[in-house]
Tab-separated table of C-alpha atoms in Angstrom:
chain	number	residue	atom	x	y	z
A	164	UNK	CA	-24.078	23.048	-8.045
A	165	UNK	CA	-20.433	21.961	-7.906
A	166	UNK	CA	-19.886	18.302	-7.405
A	167	UNK	CA	-18.493	17.343	-4.011
A	168	UNK	CA	-16.353	14.470	-2.844
A	169	UNK	CA	-19.091	11.770	-2.410
A	170	UNK	CA	-20.319	12.242	-5.977
A	171	UNK	CA	-16.696	12.346	-7.348
A	172	UNK	CA	-15.743	9.426	-5.608
A	173	UNK	CA	-18.428	7.466	-7.546
A	174	UNK	CA	-17.132	8.746	-10.628
A	175	UNK	CA	-13.826	7.461	-9.828
A	176	UNK	CA	-15.267	4.100	-9.491
A	177	UNK	CA	-17.298	4.263	-12.499
A	178	UNK	CA	-14.346	5.586	-14.621
A	179	UNK	CA	-12.088	2.782	-13.282
A	180	UNK	CA	-14.737	0.036	-13.973
A	181	UNK	CA	-15.996	1.304	-17.495
A	182	UNK	CA	-14.254	2.253	-20.777
A	183	UNK	CA	-15.163	5.832	-22.002
A	184	UNK	CA	-15.386	7.043	-25.638
A	185	UNK	CA	-11.609	6.821	-25.627
A	186	UNK	CA	-9.969	3.549	-26.655
A	187	UNK	CA	-8.630	1.407	-23.706
A	188	UNK	CA	-5.067	0.265	-24.472
A	189	UNK	CA	-3.889	-0.669	-21.295
A	190	UNK	CA	-2.368	-4.076	-22.074
A	191	UNK	CA	-5.424	-5.113	-24.027
A	192	UNK	CA	-6.294	-5.258	-27.766
A	193	UNK	CA	-8.233	-2.273	-29.215
A	194	UNK	CA	-11.828	-2.375	-28.465
A	195	UNK	CA	-14.424	-1.698	-31.199
A	196	UNK	CA	-17.025	0.933	-30.563
A	197	UNK	CA	-16.387	1.249	-26.705
A	198	UNK	CA	-19.346	2.447	-24.733
A	199	UNK	CA	-20.041	6.160	-24.097
A	200	UNK	CA	-19.831	7.776	-20.787
A	201	UNK	CA	-23.174	8.546	-19.514
A	202	UNK	CA	-24.879	9.974	-16.408
A	203	UNK	CA	-22.701	11.728	-14.132
A	204	UNK	CA	-19.504	10.907	-16.017
A	205	UNK	CA	-20.607	12.944	-19.254
A	206	UNK	CA	-19.454	16.323	-18.116
A	207	UNK	CA	-15.989	15.071	-17.648
A	208	UNK	CA	-15.967	13.017	-20.786
A	209	UNK	CA	-17.426	16.148	-22.741
A	210	UNK	CA	-14.508	18.345	-21.234
A	211	UNK	CA	-11.856	16.016	-22.369
A	212	UNK	CA	-13.333	15.311	-25.868
A	213	UNK	CA	-13.661	19.109	-26.727
A	214	UNK	CA	-9.961	19.168	-26.716
A	215	UNK	CA	-8.775	15.579	-27.354
A	216	UNK	CA	-11.558	14.373	-29.625
A	217	UNK	CA	-13.531	11.183	-29.154
A	218	UNK	CA	-10.849	8.803	-31.007
A	219	UNK	CA	-8.037	9.717	-28.210
A	220	UNK	CA	-6.288	6.676	-26.489
A	221	UNK	CA	-6.406	7.003	-22.696
A	222	UNK	CA	-3.055	6.191	-21.092
A	223	UNK	CA	-3.166	4.160	-17.733
A	224	UNK	CA	-0.491	4.316	-15.023
A	225	UNK	CA	1.170	0.892	-14.798
A	226	UNK	CA	2.246	1.154	-11.024
A	227	UNK	CA	1.613	3.323	-8.103
A	228	UNK	CA	-1.724	3.880	-6.098
A	229	UNK	CA	-3.343	5.728	-9.041
A	230	UNK	CA	-4.199	3.495	-11.812
A	231	UNK	CA	-6.815	5.282	-13.677
A	232	UNK	CA	-6.248	7.348	-16.892
A	233	UNK	CA	-8.452	9.989	-15.518
A	234	UNK	CA	-7.435	10.995	-11.883
A	235	UNK	CA	-9.570	12.778	-9.609
A	236	UNK	CA	-7.533	14.468	-6.814
A	237	UNK	CA	-8.436	17.796	-4.457
A	238	UNK	CA	-4.888	19.044	-4.829
A	239	UNK	CA	-5.706	22.287	-2.889
A	240	UNK	CA	-7.993	20.922	-0.158
A	241	UNK	CA	-11.116	23.034	-0.932
A	242	UNK	CA	-13.169	19.967	-1.130
A	243	UNK	CA	-13.702	20.281	-4.973
A	244	UNK	CA	-11.783	17.716	-7.074
A	245	UNK	CA	-9.657	18.430	-10.149
A	246	UNK	CA	-9.408	15.796	-12.981
A	247	UNK	CA	-6.124	14.906	-14.706
A	248	UNK	CA	-6.269	13.140	-17.779
A	249	UNK	CA	-3.607	11.184	-19.668
A	250	UNK	CA	-3.930	10.444	-23.454
A	251	UNK	CA	-2.698	10.590	-26.925
A	252	UNK	CA	-4.357	11.080	-30.175
A	253	UNK	CA	-4.019	9.571	-33.679
A	254	UNK	CA	-2.739	13.082	-34.835
A	255	UNK	CA	0.285	12.925	-32.401
A	256	UNK	CA	3.835	11.707	-33.246
A	257	UNK	CA	4.519	8.262	-31.752
A	258	UNK	CA	6.336	9.584	-28.713
A	259	UNK	CA	3.736	12.531	-27.877
A	260	UNK	CA	1.467	12.346	-24.951
A	261	UNK	CA	-0.814	14.836	-23.271
A	262	UNK	CA	-1.660	15.647	-19.509
A	263	UNK	CA	-4.888	17.577	-19.614
A	264	UNK	CA	-6.541	19.222	-16.326
A	265	UNK	CA	-10.290	19.514	-16.108
A	266	UNK	CA	-11.800	21.796	-13.406
A	267	UNK	CA	-15.300	22.754	-12.055
A	268	UNK	CA	-16.563	26.222	-13.186
A	269	UNK	CA	-20.065	27.405	-12.727
A	270	UNK	CA	-21.258	23.985	-12.166
A	271	UNK	CA	-19.642	22.671	-15.226
A	272	UNK	CA	-16.524	20.523	-16.115
A	273	UNK	CA	-14.096	22.459	-18.293
A	274	UNK	CA	-10.521	21.517	-19.622
A	275	UNK	CA	-8.476	24.488	-18.489
A	276	UNK	CA	-4.942	23.315	-19.258
A	277	UNK	CA	-3.288	20.670	-21.625
A	278	UNK	CA	0.438	20.094	-22.013
A	279	UNK	CA	2.263	17.604	-24.164
A	280	UNK	CA	5.373	15.923	-23.462
A	281	UNK	CA	7.792	13.327	-25.052
A	282	UNK	CA	6.487	9.924	-23.720
A	283	UNK	CA	5.104	6.570	-24.722
A	284	UNK	CA	3.201	5.816	-21.444
A	285	UNK	CA	2.674	6.581	-17.940
A	286	UNK	CA	4.494	4.552	-15.269
A	287	UNK	CA	3.050	6.313	-12.100
A	288	UNK	CA	1.278	9.284	-10.774
A	289	UNK	CA	1.662	10.785	-7.422
A	290	UNK	CA	0.478	13.982	-5.534
A	291	UNK	CA	2.624	15.765	-3.174
A	292	UNK	CA	2.937	19.352	-1.640
A	293	UNK	CA	6.581	20.120	-2.078
A	294	UNK	CA	6.456	23.802	-1.004
A	295	UNK	CA	4.178	23.692	1.801
A	296	UNK	CA	1.686	26.035	0.400
A	297	UNK	CA	-1.249	23.819	0.887
A	298	UNK	CA	-1.457	22.707	-3.027
A	299	UNK	CA	-0.250	19.459	-4.139
A	300	UNK	CA	2.266	19.116	-7.015
A	301	UNK	CA	1.622	16.540	-9.666
A	302	UNK	CA	4.455	14.105	-10.168
A	303	UNK	CA	4.414	12.015	-13.437
A	304	UNK	CA	6.701	9.107	-14.225
A	305	UNK	CA	6.566	8.868	-18.009
A	306	UNK	CA	7.781	5.992	-20.019
A	307	UNK	CA	9.866	7.335	-22.739
A	308	UNK	CA	11.554	4.385	-24.707
A	309	UNK	CA	9.375	1.513	-23.413
A	310	UNK	CA	10.324	1.154	-19.730
A	311	UNK	CA	13.843	1.194	-20.536
A	312	UNK	CA	13.870	4.998	-20.269
A	313	UNK	CA	11.933	6.979	-17.897
A	314	UNK	CA	11.528	10.691	-17.052
A	315	UNK	CA	9.850	12.225	-14.103
A	316	UNK	CA	7.836	15.489	-14.653
A	317	UNK	CA	6.760	17.715	-11.574
A	318	UNK	CA	3.786	20.012	-12.541
A	319	UNK	CA	2.466	22.883	-10.384
A	320	UNK	CA	-0.910	23.833	-11.020
A	321	UNK	CA	-2.411	27.321	-10.203
A	322	UNK	CA	-4.543	30.053	-11.983
A	323	UNK	CA	-5.895	27.250	-14.424
A	324	UNK	CA	-2.286	26.610	-15.661
A	325	UNK	CA	-0.191	23.777	-15.577
A	326	UNK	CA	3.462	24.410	-15.260
A	327	UNK	CA	6.521	22.011	-15.516
A	328	UNK	CA	8.859	22.586	-12.745
A	329	UNK	CA	11.194	19.574	-13.212
A	330	UNK	CA	12.117	17.045	-15.962
A	331	UNK	CA	14.591	14.344	-14.694
A	332	UNK	CA	15.569	10.858	-15.884
A	333	UNK	CA	14.818	8.106	-12.927
A	334	UNK	CA	14.764	4.532	-12.266
A	335	UNK	CA	12.327	5.283	-9.324
A	336	UNK	CA	11.272	8.179	-7.123
A	337	UNK	CA	9.555	8.709	-3.781
A	338	UNK	CA	8.161	11.840	-2.367
A	339	UNK	CA	8.893	12.157	1.437
A	340	UNK	CA	9.981	14.327	4.329
A	341	UNK	CA	13.222	12.518	4.653
A	342	UNK	CA	14.963	15.083	6.955
A	343	UNK	CA	11.759	15.475	9.253
A	344	UNK	CA	11.754	19.167	8.690
A	345	UNK	CA	8.036	19.318	7.807
A	346	UNK	CA	8.651	19.861	3.824
A	347	UNK	CA	8.554	17.164	1.446
A	348	UNK	CA	11.579	16.228	-0.906
A	349	UNK	CA	11.809	14.036	-3.906
A	350	UNK	CA	14.046	11.236	-3.771
A	351	UNK	CA	15.258	10.120	-7.333
A	352	UNK	CA	17.179	6.988	-7.775
A	353	UNK	CA	18.989	6.646	-11.257
A	354	UNK	CA	20.425	3.267	-12.048
A	355	UNK	CA	22.387	2.645	-15.376
A	356	UNK	CA	23.830	-0.907	-15.268
A	357	UNK	CA	25.375	-0.533	-18.504
A	358	UNK	CA	27.441	2.301	-17.536
A	359	UNK	CA	27.977	1.015	-14.079
A	360	UNK	CA	26.247	4.228	-12.841
A	361	UNK	CA	24.185	4.034	-9.657
A	362	UNK	CA	23.316	7.053	-7.509
A	363	UNK	CA	20.488	8.928	-5.712
A	364	UNK	CA	19.468	12.540	-5.830
A	365	UNK	CA	17.558	14.632	-3.526
A	366	UNK	CA	15.295	17.697	-4.773
A	367	UNK	CA	13.773	20.419	-2.866
A	368	UNK	CA	11.362	23.330	-3.695
A	369	UNK	CA	12.792	26.834	-3.483
A	370	UNK	CA	11.740	30.036	-4.804
A	371	UNK	CA	13.069	29.448	-8.107
A	372	UNK	CA	11.329	26.115	-8.251
A	373	UNK	CA	12.758	22.515	-7.817
A	374	UNK	CA	16.512	22.371	-7.209
A	375	UNK	CA	18.806	19.362	-6.620
A	376	UNK	CA	20.077	19.880	-2.810
A	377	UNK	CA	21.793	16.575	-2.178
A	378	UNK	CA	23.123	13.276	-3.821
A	379	UNK	CA	25.374	10.141	-3.128
A	380	UNK	CA	26.888	7.524	-5.265
A	381	UNK	CA	25.739	3.766	-4.822
A	382	UNK	CA	27.045	0.412	-5.571
A	383	UNK	CA	27.908	0.516	-9.179
A	384	UNK	CA	28.064	-3.316	-9.629
A	385	UNK	CA	24.248	-3.516	-9.334
A	386	UNK	CA	21.984	-4.746	-12.193
A	387	UNK	CA	18.631	-3.729	-11.077
A	388	UNK	CA	16.908	-2.537	-8.085
A	389	UNK	CA	13.500	-2.564	-6.180
A	390	UNK	CA	11.478	0.253	-5.326
A	391	UNK	CA	12.723	2.421	-2.355
A	392	UNK	CA	10.999	2.108	0.882
A	393	UNK	CA	10.827	4.850	3.415
A	394	UNK	CA	11.337	3.550	6.738
A	395	UNK	CA	13.351	4.427	9.863
A	396	UNK	CA	16.812	3.484	11.316
A	397	UNK	CA	16.767	1.345	14.538
A	398	UNK	CA	17.515	4.889	16.267
A	399	UNK	CA	14.471	6.244	14.917
A	400	UNK	CA	15.953	8.431	12.049
A	401	UNK	CA	14.018	8.378	8.646
A	402	UNK	CA	15.804	6.474	6.020
A	403	UNK	CA	15.271	4.911	2.599
A	404	UNK	CA	16.077	1.182	2.124
A	405	UNK	CA	16.686	-0.179	-1.577
A	406	UNK	CA	17.250	-3.843	-2.160
A	407	UNK	CA	19.405	-4.305	-5.321
A	408	UNK	CA	20.381	-7.054	-7.401
A	409	UNK	CA	24.046	-7.871	-8.443
A	410	UNK	CA	25.449	-10.093	-11.181
A	411	UNK	CA	25.220	-12.777	-8.415
A	412	UNK	CA	23.364	-12.091	-5.210
A	413	UNK	CA	21.978	-8.948	-3.711
A	414	UNK	CA	22.508	-6.214	-1.263
A	415	UNK	CA	20.455	-3.450	0.614
A	416	UNK	CA	21.571	0.112	0.598
A	417	UNK	CA	20.365	2.536	3.316
A	418	UNK	CA	20.304	6.400	2.814
A	419	UNK	CA	19.576	8.996	4.990
A	420	UNK	CA	19.905	13.020	5.122
A	421	UNK	CA	22.521	14.402	7.923
A	422	UNK	CA	23.186	18.135	8.006
A	423	UNK	CA	22.046	18.276	4.272
A	424	UNK	CA	24.169	15.669	3.195
A	425	UNK	CA	22.780	12.338	1.660
A	426	UNK	CA	24.687	9.572	3.358
A	427	UNK	CA	25.300	6.143	2.123
A	428	UNK	CA	27.162	4.619	5.123
A	429	UNK	CA	27.206	0.974	4.050
A	430	UNK	CA	29.214	1.711	0.783
A	431	UNK	CA	32.707	0.978	0.707
A	432	UNK	CA	33.725	4.227	-0.583
A	433	UNK	CA	37.547	3.837	-0.116
A	434	UNK	CA	38.326	0.657	-1.977
A	435	UNK	CA	35.588	-1.392	-3.837
A	436	UNK	CA	32.884	1.084	-4.042
A	437	UNK	CA	30.589	-1.725	-3.415
A	438	UNK	CA	28.018	-2.441	-0.780
A	439	UNK	CA	29.802	-5.621	0.892
A	440	UNK	CA	28.485	-5.646	4.399
A	441	UNK	CA	24.867	-6.574	3.242
A	442	UNK	CA	25.850	-9.008	0.464
A	443	UNK	CA	24.059	-12.307	0.240
A	444	UNK	CA	23.867	-14.912	-2.285
A	445	UNK	CA	20.162	-15.285	-2.482
A	446	UNK	CA	17.829	-12.465	-3.441
A	447	UNK	CA	16.128	-12.125	-0.125
A	448	UNK	CA	14.332	-8.776	0.510
A	449	UNK	CA	14.499	-6.402	3.411
A	450	UNK	CA	11.483	-6.960	5.790
A	451	UNK	CA	10.244	-6.280	9.311
A	452	UNK	CA	11.003	-10.019	10.270
A	453	UNK	CA	10.328	-9.726	14.070
A	454	UNK	CA	7.410	-7.271	13.994
A	455	UNK	CA	9.349	-4.435	15.878
A	456	UNK	CA	8.357	-1.893	13.214
A	457	UNK	CA	11.914	-1.546	11.794
A	458	UNK	CA	13.012	-3.177	8.688
A	459	UNK	CA	15.751	-5.627	9.118
A	460	UNK	CA	18.365	-6.469	6.213
A	461	UNK	CA	19.300	-9.941	5.550
A	462	UNK	CA	23.077	-10.679	5.847
A	463	UNK	CA	24.739	-13.863	4.972
A	464	UNK	CA	27.122	-15.818	7.020
A	465	UNK	CA	28.679	-19.347	6.534
A	466	UNK	CA	26.484	-22.381	7.318
A	467	UNK	CA	28.311	-25.780	7.099
A	468	UNK	CA	27.250	-28.263	4.312
A	469	UNK	CA	26.816	-31.796	5.677
A	470	UNK	CA	28.655	-32.795	2.400
A	471	UNK	CA	32.290	-31.658	2.451
A	472	UNK	CA	32.259	-30.929	-1.306
A	473	UNK	CA	28.659	-29.718	-1.560
A	474	UNK	CA	27.763	-26.068	-2.376
A	475	UNK	CA	28.345	-23.279	-0.072
A	476	UNK	CA	25.382	-22.642	2.335
A	477	UNK	CA	24.538	-19.717	4.409
A	478	UNK	CA	22.742	-18.538	7.480
A	479	UNK	CA	20.550	-15.306	6.891
A	480	UNK	CA	21.112	-12.992	9.698
A	481	UNK	CA	18.334	-10.237	9.920
A	482	UNK	CA	19.977	-7.093	11.204
A	483	UNK	CA	18.704	-3.734	12.054
A	484	UNK	CA	20.793	-0.714	11.358
A	485	UNK	CA	21.455	2.558	13.295
A	486	UNK	CA	23.225	4.386	10.563
A	487	UNK	CA	26.567	3.030	11.804
A	488	UNK	CA	26.465	-0.719	12.830
A	489	UNK	CA	24.478	-3.667	11.819
A	490	UNK	CA	23.017	-5.731	14.846
A	491	UNK	CA	21.658	-9.128	14.368
A	492	UNK	CA	17.995	-9.434	15.737
A	493	UNK	CA	17.143	-12.847	14.286
A	494	UNK	CA	19.031	-15.825	12.541
A	495	UNK	CA	17.210	-18.059	9.906
A	496	UNK	CA	17.993	-20.664	7.649
A	497	UNK	CA	16.023	-19.808	4.364
A	498	UNK	CA	14.921	-22.256	1.628
A	499	UNK	CA	14.213	-19.946	-1.373
A	500	UNK	CA	13.377	-23.095	-3.671
A	501	UNK	CA	10.447	-24.382	-1.638
A	502	UNK	CA	9.508	-21.040	-0.019
A	503	UNK	CA	10.056	-21.267	3.795
A	504	UNK	CA	12.369	-20.528	6.510
A	505	UNK	CA	13.395	-21.718	10.086
A	506	UNK	CA	14.553	-19.422	12.850
A	507	UNK	CA	17.660	-20.518	14.681
A	508	UNK	CA	17.809	-20.137	18.506
A	509	UNK	CA	21.046	-18.398	19.711
A	510	UNK	CA	22.046	-21.663	21.321
A	511	UNK	CA	22.066	-23.491	18.021
A	512	UNK	CA	23.931	-20.813	15.905
A	513	UNK	CA	27.297	-22.401	14.881
A	514	UNK	CA	26.150	-25.898	15.596
A	515	UNK	CA	24.204	-26.821	12.686
A	516	UNK	CA	25.146	-28.375	9.258
A	517	UNK	CA	22.580	-28.887	6.343
A	518	UNK	CA	22.269	-31.333	3.742
A	519	UNK	CA	20.479	-29.849	0.817
A	520	UNK	CA	18.493	-32.237	-1.675
A	521	UNK	CA	16.738	-30.190	-4.433
A	522	UNK	CA	15.368	-33.220	-6.307
A	523	UNK	CA	13.588	-34.477	-3.347
A	524	UNK	CA	12.904	-31.134	-1.707
A	525	UNK	CA	14.483	-32.267	1.385
A	526	UNK	CA	16.657	-30.329	3.951
A	527	UNK	CA	18.449	-32.620	6.645
A	528	UNK	CA	19.681	-30.783	9.843
A	529	UNK	CA	22.627	-32.266	11.583
A	530	UNK	CA	24.320	-31.284	14.755
A	531	UNK	CA	27.891	-30.047	13.917
A	532	UNK	CA	31.144	-29.698	16.081
A	533	UNK	CA	32.460	-26.485	14.519
A	534	UNK	CA	35.326	-26.625	16.625
A	535	UNK	CA	36.644	-29.949	15.310
A	536	UNK	CA	34.739	-30.104	12.072
A	537	UNK	CA	32.877	-33.181	12.930
A	538	UNK	CA	29.407	-33.981	11.581
A	539	UNK	CA	27.167	-35.328	14.166
A	540	UNK	CA	23.644	-36.929	14.324
A	541	UNK	CA	20.935	-36.173	12.230
A	542	UNK	CA	18.222	-33.918	14.262
A	543	UNK	CA	15.304	-33.593	11.907
A	544	UNK	CA	14.439	-33.409	8.248
A	545	UNK	CA	12.052	-30.784	6.574
A	546	UNK	CA	10.453	-31.990	3.283
A	547	UNK	CA	8.274	-30.086	0.852
A	548	UNK	CA	5.579	-32.745	-0.433
A	549	UNK	CA	3.248	-32.361	-3.397
A	550	UNK	CA	-0.313	-31.925	-1.614
A	551	UNK	CA	-1.673	-34.699	-3.865
A	552	UNK	CA	0.907	-37.073	-2.920
A	553	UNK	CA	0.501	-36.283	0.859
A	554	UNK	CA	-3.258	-37.018	0.400
A	555	UNK	CA	-2.504	-40.217	-1.442
A	556	UNK	CA	-3.076	-43.519	0.321
A	557	UNK	CA	0.326	-44.833	-0.731
A	558	UNK	CA	2.351	-41.829	0.941
A	559	UNK	CA	4.229	-43.037	4.202
A	560	UNK	CA	3.135	-40.632	6.993
A	561	UNK	CA	4.984	-42.685	9.745
A	562	UNK	CA	6.911	-40.303	12.258
A	563	UNK	CA	6.065	-37.260	9.918
A	564	UNK	CA	4.348	-34.123	11.191
A	565	UNK	CA	2.641	-31.531	8.987
A	566	UNK	CA	4.201	-28.065	9.688
A	567	UNK	CA	2.261	-25.893	7.211
A	568	UNK	CA	0.697	-26.091	3.898
A	569	UNK	CA	-0.175	-24.055	0.809
A	570	UNK	CA	-2.471	-24.985	-1.921
A	571	UNK	CA	0.024	-27.053	-3.688
A	572	UNK	CA	2.495	-28.133	-1.146
A	573	UNK	CA	2.437	-29.768	2.181
A	574	UNK	CA	5.540	-28.990	4.606
A	575	UNK	CA	6.387	-31.930	6.851
A	576	UNK	CA	9.174	-32.682	9.521
A	577	UNK	CA	10.479	-35.849	10.558
A	578	UNK	CA	12.822	-36.166	13.805
A	579	UNK	CA	16.149	-37.758	13.640
A	580	UNK	CA	18.178	-39.988	16.298
A	581	UNK	CA	19.868	-36.712	17.575
A	582	UNK	CA	16.729	-34.825	18.322
A	583	UNK	CA	15.980	-35.950	21.827
A	584	UNK	CA	19.426	-34.893	23.171
A	585	UNK	CA	18.712	-31.421	22.200
A	586	UNK	CA	15.129	-31.380	23.357
A	587	UNK	CA	13.802	-30.988	19.572
A	588	UNK	CA	10.462	-32.009	19.132
A	589	UNK	CA	7.829	-31.767	16.354
A	590	UNK	CA	6.237	-28.841	18.102
A	591	UNK	CA	9.547	-27.122	18.497
A	592	UNK	CA	10.298	-27.561	14.637
A	593	UNK	CA	6.574	-26.076	14.099
A	594	UNK	CA	7.251	-23.101	16.111
A	595	UNK	CA	10.425	-22.038	14.318
A	596	UNK	CA	8.982	-22.667	10.691
A	597	UNK	CA	7.569	-19.916	8.680
A	598	UNK	CA	6.431	-19.726	5.078
A	599	UNK	CA	8.055	-16.904	2.919
A	600	UNK	CA	5.706	-14.180	2.399
């Protein structure tokens, strides 16, 4: 009898928790005489050993939702799983890897297809139906030269044959229905900081296979980038958000499809060819800061320093984007060193100055007359205190209120002489204080 989903899920758990006869090389030293697969796992192991040999080295994806070297997936929705194994053997070249498909036939697990590829490891494996035929394609991100060079393979599996549909260099990739037409696309981000090349590509499936259908350039001064996130604009249209690190500071690029074109509206495509409108000095990531289900982009604006010759400080304005305009939803002052932020009510935006003391982990907040550039009275102080010091009998707790704490740090507030005039209390500060996730 063919194994159904319940039994197969047990196999997944067992394979993830135990080493098979193949050597486990995922960031560990080589194991000596690893245990044999037994019981329900034996049929899959035997099928793999028949083509790979018992001295094969399993390769484990380093990121993504699939982290096993043998991944079980029902790619055609028939409630029967296929197994996809990633490995190399001692007889291979140093840059040769295998993907092997093991299926159930006549109540047995049988290896039906094995392909080799030039690679040294597996970064990520995803499954996605790209041509709306009810069968998922297999997307494999391969490490080619360590992690500095990567290639994406797209495989189709049918009639017991694994066929490569696409081989494309990438920095990151995402399978999604970006244009909301009911068919999935592959979004590929390709960044080469050395060549100042930064671009995005869209691939679609057609009668000839995978084809590039759209693309756009991105900020060429970017040094590294986070994983793309599929979300929506404030008008509800699907979009991809990518946080990127520049030489100094960071930006967020937002891409969406319009009439078949991949649009990058925040890029200055006339003069600098950089993303200037979302620039901030700190590497603060895009997030849904106010819980409205829409990602907000952190954008910097000037915050007066209480010391005239002190470093430049910034408000962080969390902005939604509708494809044309950034709209401020929340204003914060972020302390990236100690890991917290304060929300700023609209009535106080433009009327604050801050004194930053890294050594004492203090931030002093003053009233500021921006029209006349006059520093007013101290409103309050927030200090990050070592938890052991806070608990010690010698610490002076007078006039201090605990705002929050982590395992190692207690965050405390102390009111200044100007607090009462602006109805600032310890509870008001506590309501505006948040730890950085």
